[in-house]
Short mmCIF file of C-alpha atoms in Angstrom, two decimals:
data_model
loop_
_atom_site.label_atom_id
_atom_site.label_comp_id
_atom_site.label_asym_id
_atom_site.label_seq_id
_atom_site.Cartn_x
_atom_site.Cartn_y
_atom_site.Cartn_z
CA UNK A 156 0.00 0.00 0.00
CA UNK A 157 3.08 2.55 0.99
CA UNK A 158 4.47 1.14 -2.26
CA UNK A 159 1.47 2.41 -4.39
CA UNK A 160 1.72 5.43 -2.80
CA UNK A 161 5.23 5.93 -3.67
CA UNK A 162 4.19 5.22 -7.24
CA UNK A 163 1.31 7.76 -7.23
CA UNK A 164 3.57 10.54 -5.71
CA UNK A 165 6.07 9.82 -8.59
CA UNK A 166 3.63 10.42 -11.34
CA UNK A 167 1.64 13.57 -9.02
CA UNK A 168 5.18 15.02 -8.70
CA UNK A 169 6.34 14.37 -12.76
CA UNK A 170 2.22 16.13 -13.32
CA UNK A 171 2.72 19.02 -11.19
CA UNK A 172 5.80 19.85 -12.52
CA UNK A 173 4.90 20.60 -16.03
CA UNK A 174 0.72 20.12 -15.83
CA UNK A 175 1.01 19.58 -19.01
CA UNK A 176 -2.09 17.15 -18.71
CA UNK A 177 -3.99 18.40 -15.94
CA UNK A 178 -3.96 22.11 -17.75
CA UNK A 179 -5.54 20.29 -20.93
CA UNK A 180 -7.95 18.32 -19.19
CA UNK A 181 -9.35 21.04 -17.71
CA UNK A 182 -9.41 23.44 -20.46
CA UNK A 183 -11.10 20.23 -22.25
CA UNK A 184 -13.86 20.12 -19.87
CA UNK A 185 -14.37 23.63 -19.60
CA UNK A 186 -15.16 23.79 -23.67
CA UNK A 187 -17.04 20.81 -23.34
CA UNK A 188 -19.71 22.50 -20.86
CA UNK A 189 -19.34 26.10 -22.44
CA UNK A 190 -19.99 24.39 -25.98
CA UNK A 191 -23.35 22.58 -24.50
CA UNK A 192 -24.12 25.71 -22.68
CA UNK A 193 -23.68 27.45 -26.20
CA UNK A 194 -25.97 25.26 -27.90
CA UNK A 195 -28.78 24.83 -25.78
CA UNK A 196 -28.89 28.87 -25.22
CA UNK A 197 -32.40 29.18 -25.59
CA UNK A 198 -33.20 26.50 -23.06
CA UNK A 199 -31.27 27.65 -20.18
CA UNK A 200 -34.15 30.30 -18.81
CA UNK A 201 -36.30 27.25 -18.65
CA UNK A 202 -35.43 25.28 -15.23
CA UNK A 203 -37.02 22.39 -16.15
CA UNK A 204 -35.31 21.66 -19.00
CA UNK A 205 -32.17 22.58 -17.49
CA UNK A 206 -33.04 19.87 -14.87
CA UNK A 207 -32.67 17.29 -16.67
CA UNK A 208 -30.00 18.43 -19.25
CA UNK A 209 -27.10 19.22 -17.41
CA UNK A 210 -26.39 15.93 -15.11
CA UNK A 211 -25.54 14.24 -18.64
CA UNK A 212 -23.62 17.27 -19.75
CA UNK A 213 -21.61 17.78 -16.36
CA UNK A 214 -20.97 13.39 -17.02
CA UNK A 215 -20.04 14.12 -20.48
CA UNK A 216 -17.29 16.37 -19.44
CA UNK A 217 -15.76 14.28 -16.36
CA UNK A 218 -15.77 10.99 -18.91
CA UNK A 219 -14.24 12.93 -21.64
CA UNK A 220 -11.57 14.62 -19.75
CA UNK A 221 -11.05 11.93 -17.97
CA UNK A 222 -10.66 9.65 -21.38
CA UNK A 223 -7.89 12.35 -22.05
CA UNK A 224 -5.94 12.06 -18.83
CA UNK A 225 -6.45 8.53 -19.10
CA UNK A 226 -5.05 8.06 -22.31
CA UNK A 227 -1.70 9.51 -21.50
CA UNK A 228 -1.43 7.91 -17.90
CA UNK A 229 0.66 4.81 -19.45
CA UNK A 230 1.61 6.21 -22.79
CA UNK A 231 3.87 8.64 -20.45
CA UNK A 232 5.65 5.88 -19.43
CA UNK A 233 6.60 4.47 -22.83
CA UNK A 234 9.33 7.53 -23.08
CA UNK A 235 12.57 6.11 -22.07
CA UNK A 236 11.63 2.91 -20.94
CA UNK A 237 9.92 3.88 -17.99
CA UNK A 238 7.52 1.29 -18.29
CA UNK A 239 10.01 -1.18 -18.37
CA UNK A 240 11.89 0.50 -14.77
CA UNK A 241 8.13 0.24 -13.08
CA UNK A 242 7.59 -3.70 -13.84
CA UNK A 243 11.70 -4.27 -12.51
CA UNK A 244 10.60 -2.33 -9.23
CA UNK A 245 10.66 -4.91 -6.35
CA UNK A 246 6.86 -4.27 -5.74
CA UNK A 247 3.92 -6.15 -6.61
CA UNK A 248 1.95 -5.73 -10.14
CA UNK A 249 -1.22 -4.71 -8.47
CA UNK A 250 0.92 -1.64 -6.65
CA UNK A 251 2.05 -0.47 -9.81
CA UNK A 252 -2.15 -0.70 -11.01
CA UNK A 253 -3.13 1.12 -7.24
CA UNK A 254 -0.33 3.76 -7.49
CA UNK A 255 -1.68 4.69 -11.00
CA UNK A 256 -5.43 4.72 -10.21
CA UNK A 257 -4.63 6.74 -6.80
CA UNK A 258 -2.65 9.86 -9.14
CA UNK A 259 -5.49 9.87 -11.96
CA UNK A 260 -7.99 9.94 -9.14
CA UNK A 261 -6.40 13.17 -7.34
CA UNK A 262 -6.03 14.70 -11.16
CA UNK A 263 -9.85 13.87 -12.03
CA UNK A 264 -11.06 15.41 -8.39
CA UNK A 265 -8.46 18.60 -9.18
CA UNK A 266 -10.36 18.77 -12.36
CA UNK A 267 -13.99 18.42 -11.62
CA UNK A 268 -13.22 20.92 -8.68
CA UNK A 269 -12.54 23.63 -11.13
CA UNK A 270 -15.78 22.38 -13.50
CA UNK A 271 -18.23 22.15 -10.77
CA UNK A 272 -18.33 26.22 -10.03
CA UNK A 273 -18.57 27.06 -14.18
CA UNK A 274 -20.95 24.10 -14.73
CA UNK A 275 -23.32 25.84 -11.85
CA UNK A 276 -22.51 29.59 -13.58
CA UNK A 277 -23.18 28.39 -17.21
CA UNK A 278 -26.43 26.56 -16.29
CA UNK A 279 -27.81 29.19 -13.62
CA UNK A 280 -27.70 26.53 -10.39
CA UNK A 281 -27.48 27.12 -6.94
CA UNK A 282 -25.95 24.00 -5.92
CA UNK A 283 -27.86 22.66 -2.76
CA UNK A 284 -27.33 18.93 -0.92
CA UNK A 285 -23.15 19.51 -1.60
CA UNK A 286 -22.61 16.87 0.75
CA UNK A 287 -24.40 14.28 -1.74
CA UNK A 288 -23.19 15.73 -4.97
CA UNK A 289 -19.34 15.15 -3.31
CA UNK A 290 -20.43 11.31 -2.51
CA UNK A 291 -21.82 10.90 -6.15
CA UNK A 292 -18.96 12.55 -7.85
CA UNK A 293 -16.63 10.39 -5.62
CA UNK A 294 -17.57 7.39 -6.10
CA UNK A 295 -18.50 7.79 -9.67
CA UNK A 296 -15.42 8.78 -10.40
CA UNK A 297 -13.89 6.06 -8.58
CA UNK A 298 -15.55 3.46 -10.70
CA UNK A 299 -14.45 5.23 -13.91
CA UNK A 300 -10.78 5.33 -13.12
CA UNK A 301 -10.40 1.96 -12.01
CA UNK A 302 -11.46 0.44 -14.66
CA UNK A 303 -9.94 3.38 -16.99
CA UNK A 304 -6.57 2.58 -15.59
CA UNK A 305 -7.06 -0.94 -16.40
CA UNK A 306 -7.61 -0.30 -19.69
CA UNK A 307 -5.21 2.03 -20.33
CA UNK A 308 -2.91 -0.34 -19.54
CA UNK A 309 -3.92 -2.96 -21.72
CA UNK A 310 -4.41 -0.64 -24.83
CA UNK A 311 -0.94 0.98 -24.29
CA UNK A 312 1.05 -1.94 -26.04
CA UNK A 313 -1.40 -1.74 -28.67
CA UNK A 314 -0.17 0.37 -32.41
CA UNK A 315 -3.52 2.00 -32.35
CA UNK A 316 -3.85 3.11 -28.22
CA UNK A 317 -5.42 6.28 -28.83
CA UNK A 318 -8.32 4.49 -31.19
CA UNK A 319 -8.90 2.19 -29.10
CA UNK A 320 -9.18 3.42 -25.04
CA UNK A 321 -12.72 5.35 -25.81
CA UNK A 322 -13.87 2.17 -27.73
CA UNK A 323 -13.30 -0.09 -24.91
CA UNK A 324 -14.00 2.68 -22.26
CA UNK A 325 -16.93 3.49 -23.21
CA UNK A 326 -19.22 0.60 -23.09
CA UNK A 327 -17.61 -0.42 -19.94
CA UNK A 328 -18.52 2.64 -17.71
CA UNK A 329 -22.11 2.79 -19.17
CA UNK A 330 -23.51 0.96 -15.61
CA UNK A 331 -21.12 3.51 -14.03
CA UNK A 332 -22.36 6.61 -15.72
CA UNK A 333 -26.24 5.79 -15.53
CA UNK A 334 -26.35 5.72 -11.96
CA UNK A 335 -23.81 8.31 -11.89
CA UNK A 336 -26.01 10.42 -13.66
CA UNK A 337 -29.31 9.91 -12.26
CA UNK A 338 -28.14 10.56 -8.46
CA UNK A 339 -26.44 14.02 -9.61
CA UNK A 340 -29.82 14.77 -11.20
CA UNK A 341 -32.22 14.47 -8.10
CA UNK A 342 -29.47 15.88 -6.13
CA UNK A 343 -29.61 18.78 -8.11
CA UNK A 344 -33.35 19.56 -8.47
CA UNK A 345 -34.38 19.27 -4.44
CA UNK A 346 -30.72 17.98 -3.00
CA UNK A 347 -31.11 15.44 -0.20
CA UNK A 348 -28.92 12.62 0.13
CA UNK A 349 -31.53 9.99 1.48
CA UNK A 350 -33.01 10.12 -1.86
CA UNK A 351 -29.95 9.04 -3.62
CA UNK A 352 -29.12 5.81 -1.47
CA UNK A 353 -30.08 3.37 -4.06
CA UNK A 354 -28.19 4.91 -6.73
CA UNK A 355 -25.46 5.13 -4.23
CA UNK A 356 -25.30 1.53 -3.04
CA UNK A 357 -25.31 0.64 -6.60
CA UNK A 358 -21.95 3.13 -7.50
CA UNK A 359 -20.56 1.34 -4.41
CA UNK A 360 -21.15 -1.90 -6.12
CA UNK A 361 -19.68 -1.40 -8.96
CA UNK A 362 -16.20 0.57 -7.49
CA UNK A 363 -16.07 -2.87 -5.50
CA UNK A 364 -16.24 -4.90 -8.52
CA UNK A 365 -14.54 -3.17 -11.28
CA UNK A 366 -11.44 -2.65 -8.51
CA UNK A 367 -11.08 -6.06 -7.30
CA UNK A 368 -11.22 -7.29 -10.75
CA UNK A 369 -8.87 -5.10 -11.91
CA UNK A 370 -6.07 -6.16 -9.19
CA UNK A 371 -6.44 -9.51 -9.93
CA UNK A 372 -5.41 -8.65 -14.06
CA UNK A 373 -3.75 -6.01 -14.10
CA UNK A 374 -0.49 -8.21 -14.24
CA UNK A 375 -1.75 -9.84 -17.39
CA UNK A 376 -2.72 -6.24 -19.24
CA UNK A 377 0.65 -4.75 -18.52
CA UNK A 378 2.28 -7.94 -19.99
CA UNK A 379 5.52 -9.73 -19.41
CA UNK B 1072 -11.28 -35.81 -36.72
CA UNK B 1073 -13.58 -37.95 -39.24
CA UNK B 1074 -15.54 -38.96 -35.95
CA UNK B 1075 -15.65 -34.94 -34.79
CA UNK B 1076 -17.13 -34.15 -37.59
CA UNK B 1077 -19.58 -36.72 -37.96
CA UNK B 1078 -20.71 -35.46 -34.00
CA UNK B 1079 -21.21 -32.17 -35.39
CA UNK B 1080 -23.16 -33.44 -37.79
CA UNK B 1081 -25.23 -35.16 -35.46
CA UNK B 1082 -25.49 -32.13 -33.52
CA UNK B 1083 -26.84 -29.92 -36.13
CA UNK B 1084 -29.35 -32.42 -37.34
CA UNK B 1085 -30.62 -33.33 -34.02
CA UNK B 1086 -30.95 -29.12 -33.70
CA UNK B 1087 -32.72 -28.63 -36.76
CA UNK B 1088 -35.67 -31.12 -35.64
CA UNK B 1089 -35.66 -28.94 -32.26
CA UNK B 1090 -35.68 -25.94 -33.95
CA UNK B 1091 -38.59 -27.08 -35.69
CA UNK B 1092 -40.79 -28.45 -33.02
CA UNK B 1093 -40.31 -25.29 -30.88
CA UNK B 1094 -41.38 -23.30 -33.56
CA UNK B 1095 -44.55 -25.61 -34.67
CA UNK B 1096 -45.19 -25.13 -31.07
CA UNK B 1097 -45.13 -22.01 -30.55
CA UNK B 1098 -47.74 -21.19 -33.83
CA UNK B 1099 -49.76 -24.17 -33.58
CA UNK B 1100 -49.36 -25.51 -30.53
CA UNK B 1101 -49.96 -22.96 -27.99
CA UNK B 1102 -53.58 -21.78 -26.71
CA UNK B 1103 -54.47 -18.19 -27.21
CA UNK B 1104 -53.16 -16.01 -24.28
CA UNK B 1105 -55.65 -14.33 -22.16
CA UNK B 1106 -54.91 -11.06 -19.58
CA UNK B 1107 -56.21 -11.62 -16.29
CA UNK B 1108 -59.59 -9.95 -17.00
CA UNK B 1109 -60.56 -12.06 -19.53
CA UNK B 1110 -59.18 -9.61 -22.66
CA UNK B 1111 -57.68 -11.30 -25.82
CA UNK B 1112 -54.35 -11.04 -26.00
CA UNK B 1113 -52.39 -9.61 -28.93
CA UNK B 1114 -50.68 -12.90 -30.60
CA UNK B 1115 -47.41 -10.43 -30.82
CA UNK B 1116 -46.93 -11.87 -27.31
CA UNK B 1117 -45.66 -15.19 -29.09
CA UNK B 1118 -42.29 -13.09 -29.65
CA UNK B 1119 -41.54 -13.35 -25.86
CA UNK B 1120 -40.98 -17.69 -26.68
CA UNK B 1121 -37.54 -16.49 -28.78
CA UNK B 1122 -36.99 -13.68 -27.10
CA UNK B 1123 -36.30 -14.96 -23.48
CA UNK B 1124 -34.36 -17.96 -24.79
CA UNK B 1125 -31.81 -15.71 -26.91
CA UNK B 1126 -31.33 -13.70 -24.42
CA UNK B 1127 -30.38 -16.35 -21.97
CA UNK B 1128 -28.28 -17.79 -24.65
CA UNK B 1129 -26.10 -14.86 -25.31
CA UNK B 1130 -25.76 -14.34 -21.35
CA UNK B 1131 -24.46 -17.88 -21.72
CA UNK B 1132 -22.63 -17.07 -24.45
CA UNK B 1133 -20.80 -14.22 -22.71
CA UNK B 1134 -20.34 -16.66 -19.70
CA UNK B 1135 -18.58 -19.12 -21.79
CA UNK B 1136 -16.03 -16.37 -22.74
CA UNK B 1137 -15.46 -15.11 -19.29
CA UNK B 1138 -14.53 -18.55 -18.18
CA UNK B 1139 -12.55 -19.42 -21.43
CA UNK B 1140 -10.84 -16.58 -20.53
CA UNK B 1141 -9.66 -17.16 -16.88
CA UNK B 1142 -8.73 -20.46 -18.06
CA UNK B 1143 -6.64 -18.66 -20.73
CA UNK B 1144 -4.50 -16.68 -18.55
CA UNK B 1145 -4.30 -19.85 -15.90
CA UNK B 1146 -3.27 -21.96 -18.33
CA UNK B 1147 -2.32 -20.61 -21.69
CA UNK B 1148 -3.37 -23.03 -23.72
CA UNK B 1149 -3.93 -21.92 -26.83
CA UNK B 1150 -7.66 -23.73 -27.09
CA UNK B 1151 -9.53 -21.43 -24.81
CA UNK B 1152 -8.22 -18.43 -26.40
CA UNK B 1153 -9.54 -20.44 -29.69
CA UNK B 1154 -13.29 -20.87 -27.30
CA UNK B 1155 -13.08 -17.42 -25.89
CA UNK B 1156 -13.07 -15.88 -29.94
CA UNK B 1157 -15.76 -18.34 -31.22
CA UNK B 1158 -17.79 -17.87 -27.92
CA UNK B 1159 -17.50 -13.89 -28.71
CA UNK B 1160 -18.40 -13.94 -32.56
CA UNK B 1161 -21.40 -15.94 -31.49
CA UNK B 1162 -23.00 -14.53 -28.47
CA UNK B 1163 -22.76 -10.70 -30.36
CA UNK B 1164 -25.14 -12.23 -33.09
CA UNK B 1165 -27.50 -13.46 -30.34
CA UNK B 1166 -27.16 -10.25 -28.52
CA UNK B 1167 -28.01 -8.36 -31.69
CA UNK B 1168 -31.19 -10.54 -32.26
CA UNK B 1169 -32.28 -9.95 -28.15
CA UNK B 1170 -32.19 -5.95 -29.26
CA UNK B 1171 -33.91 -6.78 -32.63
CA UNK B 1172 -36.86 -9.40 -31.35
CA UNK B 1173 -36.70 -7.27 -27.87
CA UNK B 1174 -37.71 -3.99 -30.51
CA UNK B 1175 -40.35 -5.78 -32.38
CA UNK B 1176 -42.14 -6.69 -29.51
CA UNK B 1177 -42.01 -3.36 -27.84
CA UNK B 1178 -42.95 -1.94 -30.91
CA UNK B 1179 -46.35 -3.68 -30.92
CA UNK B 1180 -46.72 -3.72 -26.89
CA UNK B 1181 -45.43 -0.43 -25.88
CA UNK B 1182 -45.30 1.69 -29.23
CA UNK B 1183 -42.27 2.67 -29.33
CA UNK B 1184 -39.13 0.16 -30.50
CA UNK B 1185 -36.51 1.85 -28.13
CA UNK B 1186 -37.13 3.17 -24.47
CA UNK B 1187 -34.38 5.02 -22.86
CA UNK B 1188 -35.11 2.04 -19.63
CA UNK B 1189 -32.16 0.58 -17.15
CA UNK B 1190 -32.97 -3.05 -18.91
CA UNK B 1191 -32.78 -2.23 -22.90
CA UNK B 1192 -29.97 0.04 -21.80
CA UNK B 1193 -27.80 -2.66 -20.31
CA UNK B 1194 -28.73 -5.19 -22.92
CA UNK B 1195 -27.19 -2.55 -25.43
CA UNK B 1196 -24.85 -2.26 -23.20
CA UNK B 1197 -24.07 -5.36 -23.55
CA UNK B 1198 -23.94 -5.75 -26.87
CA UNK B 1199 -21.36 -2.59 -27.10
CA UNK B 1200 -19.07 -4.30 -24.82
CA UNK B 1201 -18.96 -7.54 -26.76
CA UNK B 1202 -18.43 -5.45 -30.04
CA UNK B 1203 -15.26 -3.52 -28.42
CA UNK B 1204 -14.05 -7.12 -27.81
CA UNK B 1205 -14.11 -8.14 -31.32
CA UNK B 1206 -12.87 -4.84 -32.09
CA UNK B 1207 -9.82 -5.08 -30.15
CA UNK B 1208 -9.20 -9.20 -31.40
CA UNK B 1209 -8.63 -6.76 -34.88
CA UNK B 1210 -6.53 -4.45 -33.98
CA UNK B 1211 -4.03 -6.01 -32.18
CA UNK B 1212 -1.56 -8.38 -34.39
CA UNK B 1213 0.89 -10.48 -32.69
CA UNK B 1214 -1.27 -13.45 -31.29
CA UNK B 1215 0.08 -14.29 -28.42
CA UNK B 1216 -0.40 -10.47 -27.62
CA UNK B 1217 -3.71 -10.54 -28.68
CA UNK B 1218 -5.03 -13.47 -26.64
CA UNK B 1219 -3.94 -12.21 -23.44
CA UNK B 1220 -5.34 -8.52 -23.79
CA UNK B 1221 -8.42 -9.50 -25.01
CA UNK B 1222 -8.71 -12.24 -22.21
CA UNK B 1223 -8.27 -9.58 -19.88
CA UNK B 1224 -10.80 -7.48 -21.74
CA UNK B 1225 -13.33 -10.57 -21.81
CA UNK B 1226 -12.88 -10.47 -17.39
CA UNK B 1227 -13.96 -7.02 -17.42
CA UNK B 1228 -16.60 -7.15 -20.04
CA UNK B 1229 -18.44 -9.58 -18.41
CA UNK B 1230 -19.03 -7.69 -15.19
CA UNK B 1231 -22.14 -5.85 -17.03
CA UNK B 1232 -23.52 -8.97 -17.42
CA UNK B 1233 -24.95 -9.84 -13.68
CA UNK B 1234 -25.47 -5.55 -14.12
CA UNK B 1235 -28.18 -6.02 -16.77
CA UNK B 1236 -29.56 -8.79 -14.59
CA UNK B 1237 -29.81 -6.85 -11.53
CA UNK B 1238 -30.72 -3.45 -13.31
CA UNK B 1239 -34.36 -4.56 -13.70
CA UNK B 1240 -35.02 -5.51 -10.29
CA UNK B 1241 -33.22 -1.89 -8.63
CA UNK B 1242 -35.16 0.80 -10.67
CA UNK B 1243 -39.19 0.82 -11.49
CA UNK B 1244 -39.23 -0.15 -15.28
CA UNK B 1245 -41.65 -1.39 -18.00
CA UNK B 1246 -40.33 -4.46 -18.57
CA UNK B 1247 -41.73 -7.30 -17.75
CA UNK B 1248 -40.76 -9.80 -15.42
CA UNK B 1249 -42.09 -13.48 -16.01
CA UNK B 1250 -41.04 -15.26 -13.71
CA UNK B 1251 -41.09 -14.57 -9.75
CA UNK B 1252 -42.22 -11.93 -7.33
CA UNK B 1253 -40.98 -8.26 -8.68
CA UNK B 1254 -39.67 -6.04 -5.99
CA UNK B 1255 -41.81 -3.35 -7.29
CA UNK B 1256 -44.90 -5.12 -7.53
CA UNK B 1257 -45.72 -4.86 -11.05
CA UNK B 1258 -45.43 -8.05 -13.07
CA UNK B 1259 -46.35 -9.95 -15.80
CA UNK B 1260 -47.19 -13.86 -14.69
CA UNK B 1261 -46.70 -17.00 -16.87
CA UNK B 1262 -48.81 -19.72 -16.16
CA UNK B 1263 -50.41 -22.90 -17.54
CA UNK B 1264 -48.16 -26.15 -18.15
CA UNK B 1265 -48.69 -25.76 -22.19
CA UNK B 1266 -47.22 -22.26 -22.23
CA UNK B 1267 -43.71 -23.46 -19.81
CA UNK B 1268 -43.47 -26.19 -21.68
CA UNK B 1269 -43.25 -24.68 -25.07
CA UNK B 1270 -40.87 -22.42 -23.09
CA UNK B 1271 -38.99 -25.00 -22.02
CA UNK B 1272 -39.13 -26.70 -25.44
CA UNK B 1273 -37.57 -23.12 -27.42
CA UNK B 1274 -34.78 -22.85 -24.57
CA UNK B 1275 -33.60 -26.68 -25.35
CA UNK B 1276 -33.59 -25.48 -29.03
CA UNK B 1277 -31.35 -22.30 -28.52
CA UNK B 1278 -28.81 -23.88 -26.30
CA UNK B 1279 -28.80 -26.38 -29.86
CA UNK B 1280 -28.66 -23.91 -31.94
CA UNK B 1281 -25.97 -22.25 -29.75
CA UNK B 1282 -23.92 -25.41 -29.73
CA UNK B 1283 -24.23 -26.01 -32.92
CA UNK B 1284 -22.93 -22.69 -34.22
CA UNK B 1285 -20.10 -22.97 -31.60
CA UNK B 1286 -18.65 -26.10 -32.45
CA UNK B 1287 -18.62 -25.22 -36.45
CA UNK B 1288 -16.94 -21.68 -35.41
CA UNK B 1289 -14.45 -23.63 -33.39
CA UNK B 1290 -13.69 -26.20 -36.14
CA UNK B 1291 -13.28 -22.95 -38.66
CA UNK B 1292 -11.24 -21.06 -36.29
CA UNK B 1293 -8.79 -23.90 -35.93
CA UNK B 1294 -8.98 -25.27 -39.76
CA UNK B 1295 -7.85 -21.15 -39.80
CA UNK B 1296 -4.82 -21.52 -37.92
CA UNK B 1297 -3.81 -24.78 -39.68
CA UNK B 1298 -3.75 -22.94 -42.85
CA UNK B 1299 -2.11 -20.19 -41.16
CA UNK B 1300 0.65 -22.65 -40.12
CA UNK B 1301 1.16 -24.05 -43.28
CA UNK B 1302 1.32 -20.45 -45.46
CA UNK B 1303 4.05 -19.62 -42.77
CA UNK B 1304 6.18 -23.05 -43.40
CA UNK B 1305 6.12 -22.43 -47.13
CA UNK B 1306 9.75 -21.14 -48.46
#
């Protein structure tokens, strides 16, 4: 567990010094919701509508930056045979898999921190029940990185990485997003986290699973 | 391999009569379906006697790559990478057909062919996930490569299967539920010894067919790699 740690401060340390990725992941989002906000202008005096538009948008932007950050989380490595120093470290394969999942987490909650405030300016919300909309975006988040990371891994040996992360990403985190989705919706219209607790148990679920599984093959996706 | 071949043979004979008795049963066979107050029921209910057994079938299909693939990376023999691929190919036709009977049916039930609903979603869902998987056996080229990723891809696609189980049962929906008691209450009830056993009857046939196609995929996959051995041992 110190060892993953280790790991994740290694790759929070190599971000922070030239947020390089973190700066375009968050410019990324940012367009994403100012582009949705730009095309629904007519809409946005109508708080219905609103309502139920912007949960999806806010869930487009998190996957989308995150599918950025994501796809250079092991492609970083393949620059001087880093990849290759990581496997020879005395440390278990599944460290190497929690140290990576633990940075991209920190850089998607650094991102969605900055999103949140111009997501509630662009689409005119007072944000009520903040308590519940942390515990969605949490765990949500959680499930999306852990099997992101996963998958990163696996497509980064690949010729055609880049093609292929959103194509196996995608489908994956669909039972992640849904629920995702619908909890930051009723959280946003009358904001009480009682309401939510299916939705919740269900993100909880899935974290559970999509982690566990991803321990026990990570050491096959990052290969010999 | 004479006496493989003559077992498929077998096999596909013995799941064309099937075929054909669950389907003379299901048009001829079956009494006319009545609602509980007495109301004629629409005969596009006779959809729901493929519908439920494809859809079990690909979820079996989908099982039989998950554990082809665990045995893969236990063992690495080279035949359950061969199971895992055929398994795939399969089960996304079946899948495909669940979305395309599941449609119809809604179509002349609901109205509509496609609800945005947790239990067409994850079926799609589904579907999508088994499509990245045959994606990805493309795109990759060295073999050996390629049958570990995609093992490891076949693990974590088969997660959202138990997903769109348990999907219908967490959130209110319109689909129906046939058997047992719904935790919301509302649910359709199947009945009568004639109507299970033509159930029963269509099931037997799509596990069959399901075999059926299997084994032949199998048998081209590795006829495949024989060729592919002997192309390669030319000068």
């Amino acid at each position: 567990m110190i060892r993953s740690l280790h790991i994740a401060a290694k790759d929070l340390k190599a971000e922070f010094r030239t947020k390089q990725m973190l700066n375009s992941m968050v410019i990324f989002s940012l367009l994403v919701i100012v582009i949705f906000s730009v095309s629904f202008g007519d809409l946005l005096g109508d708080s219905e509508t609103v309502s139920q538009l912007a949960p999806g948008v806010l869930w487009i932007a998190f996957t989308f930056a995150g599918m950025l950050g994501l796809s250079r989380s092991f492609a970083s490595e393949l620059e001087n045979g880093c990849l290759e120093g990581l496997k020879l470290c005395p440390v278990d394969r599944s460290a190497i898999y929690t140290g990576k999942a633990i940075s991209n987490v920190v850089i998607m909650f650094l991102v969605e921190l900055i999103t949140i405030p111009l997501f509630a300016v662009m689409f005119n919300y007072n944000i009520q029940g903040l308590l519940g909309l942390v515990v969605v975006i949490v765990l949500g988040t959680i499930g999306f990185i852990s099997v992101g990371t996963l998958l990163s891994a696996l497509t980064v040996n690949t010729g055609t990485r880049e093609l292929l992360l959103p194509i196996l990403l995608l489908p994956i985190i669909i039972p992640v997003i849904i629920p995702a989705v619908l909890a930051t919706g009723k959280i946003l219209v009358n904001g009480d986290i009682s309401d939510i607790s299916g939705e919740l148990r269900l993100l909880l679920v899935y974290d559970i699973i999509f982690f566990v599984i991803a321990q026990l093959v990570f050491e096959y996706a990052i290969g010999d | 391999m004479s006496t493989n071949s003559q077992k498929i043979n077998i096999l596909s004979i013995l799941t064309a009569i099937v075929m054909f008795i669950a389907a003379y049963m299901i048009f001829f066979y079956l009494p006319q379906m009545r609602d509980t107050s007495g109301q004629l029921l629409d005969s596009s209910f006779k959809i729901f006697y493929f519908h439920l057994p494809i859809a079990i079938t690909s979820y079996l299909a989908f099982f039989v790559v998950f554990v082809a693939s665990i045995l893969y990376l236990k063992k690495g023999t080279h035949n359950w990478d061969v199971l895992a691929r055929s398994a795939a190919e399969v089960g996304s036709i079946f899948a495909l057909l669940v979305l395309v009977t599941g449609s119809i049916w809604a179509k002349a039930t609901w109205g509509w062919y496609w609800v945005w609903e947790p239990r067409l979603t994850t079926s799609l869902a589904l579907f999508l996930v088994y499509l990245a998987y045959l994606m990805m056996r493309q795109a990759i080229e060295e073999p050996e490569k390629r049958a570990r990723l995609s093992a490891v891809f076949g693990i974590v696609g088969f997660a959202s299967v138990p997903l769109s189980f348990l999907s219908i049962r967490m959130w209110r929906s319109a689909h129906p539920l046939m058997f047992g008691p719904s935790a919301q209450g509302s649910s359709g009830g199947l009945e009568g010894t004639s109507l299970q056993f033509t159930l029963i009857v269509n099931f037997i046939a799509f596990f069959l067919l399901f075999a059926t196609i299997l084994a032949y995929k199998v048998k081209n996959e590795n006829l495949q790699e024989e060729i592919n051995a002997k192309k390669q041992a030319l000068p």
